[in-house]
Amino acid sequence: MNVLIVHAHNEPGSFCTSMMKAATQELRAQGHEVDVSDLYAMQWKAVADAADFGSRANADYLVYALEQRHGWEAKTLAQDILAEVEKLQRADLVIFNFPIYWFSMPAILKGWVDRVLISGLCYGGMRFYDRGGLKGKKAMLAITIGGQPHMLCEDGIHGELQEMLRPILRGTLGYTGMTVLPPFVAWHVPYIQPGQRGELMEQYRQRLRQIDALQPLRFPSMDHFDAALRPRPAAAPW
Ligand SMILES: Cc1cc2nc3c(=O)[nH]c(=O)nc-3n(C[C@H](O)[C@H](O)[C@H](O)COP(=O)(O)OP(=O)(O)OC[C@H]3O[C@@H](n4cnc5c(N)ncnc54)[C@H](O)[C@@H]3O)c2cc1C
């Protein structure tokens, strides 16, 4: 399998970066091909703007998604975007490896999502969820977090973890058609003992050995909705 790890941590010695390195080593040992996009090391441009387009369908008014479609068809998207799209197209599994920032992903990774998951290729024209452009690929989040499990559960102070991650798991990965595996979470990383971090790393390696057996998250099928995206009355709940 071809694996792409999209990694977003600003410190090469961080636990999160160690997770990326451990995953690269573990997956290669299993015989997989692994590509890494180390976004800080690449000085990835996080801002989606007019500079992303070499030629414009409409030079007077920027509609970013429409220019993505045009740029993809005309192959005039910025070179850094095209290089990442190529990696994405090659990948059977995409691992997003990052520390939680403000209940979400670091801005540099959000910029990868905004610029690389291009309209026309990954979604668009009523192609999303099980009709999304990235159907057939798997995705998994590998995250580090300051909080603890009891803070991110149903009765926890911050609510459920999957609710916190919904814009990523559902609104991005599920939306573009990817099969979304349950996230791997390295809890409370800065505050635990070194030995506990070693255990976490071993748990992550174990997780990577079980990728094929993981039960994916469930998202709606487009078949259950009409042309206006209203639920079809007769459809069984997805
Ligand atoms: C802007 C911002 C917003 C944030 N928002 C949230 C939030 O909403 N919710 C929340 O819970 N947290 C939040 N945090 C906290 C953040 O998620 C955690 O600090 C981060 O995930 C910790 O992971 P890390 O890799 O950066 O840890 P690090 O601090 O880099 O690593 C911890 C320790 O592990 C050591 N280490 C490195 N490699 C290994 C290894 N192989 N084995 C053992 N030890 C190793 C490092 O040397 C270090 O001492 C936020 C932080 C920031 C900066």
JSON list of C-alpha atoms in Angstrom, two decimals, residues 8 15 21 38 40 112 121 162 205-206 208 220 236:
[
{"chain": "A", "resi": 8, "resn": "ALA", "atom": "CA", "xyz": [2.52, 19.29, 10.99]},
{"chain": "A", "resi": 15, "resn": "PHE", "atom": "CA", "xyz": [6.72, 13.59, 20.45]},
{"chain": "A", "resi": 21, "resn": "LYS", "atom": "CA", "xyz": [9.15, 8.86, 12.28]},
{"chain": "A", "resi": 38, "resn": "ASP", "atom": "CA", "xyz": [6.66, 17.52, 6.63]},
{"chain": "A", "resi": 40, "resn": "TYR", "atom": "CA", "xyz": [7.00, 23.04, 8.59]},
{"chain": "A", "resi": 112, "resn": "TRP", "atom": "CA", "xyz": [-2.74, 22.02, 3.21]},
{"chain": "A", "resi": 121, "resn": "LEU", "atom": "CA", "xyz": [-10.87, 16.53, -8.15]},
{"chain": "A", "resi": 162, "resn": "GLN", "atom": "CA", "xyz": [-15.25, 12.81, 17.93]},
{"chain": "A", "resi": 205, "resn": "ARG", "atom": "CA", "xyz": [2.93, 0.98, 16.45]},
{"chain": "A", "resi": 206, "resn": "GLN", "atom": "CA", "xyz": [0.35, -1.65, 17.43]},
{"chain": "A", "resi": 208, "resn": "LEU", "atom": "CA", "xyz": [-0.39, 0.64, 12.61]},
{"chain": "A", "resi": 220, "resn": "PRO", "atom": "CA", "xyz": [-24.25, 9.23, 5.10]},
{"chain": "A", "resi": 236, "resn": "ALA", "atom": "CA", "xyz": [-33.41, 3.57, 5.98]}
]
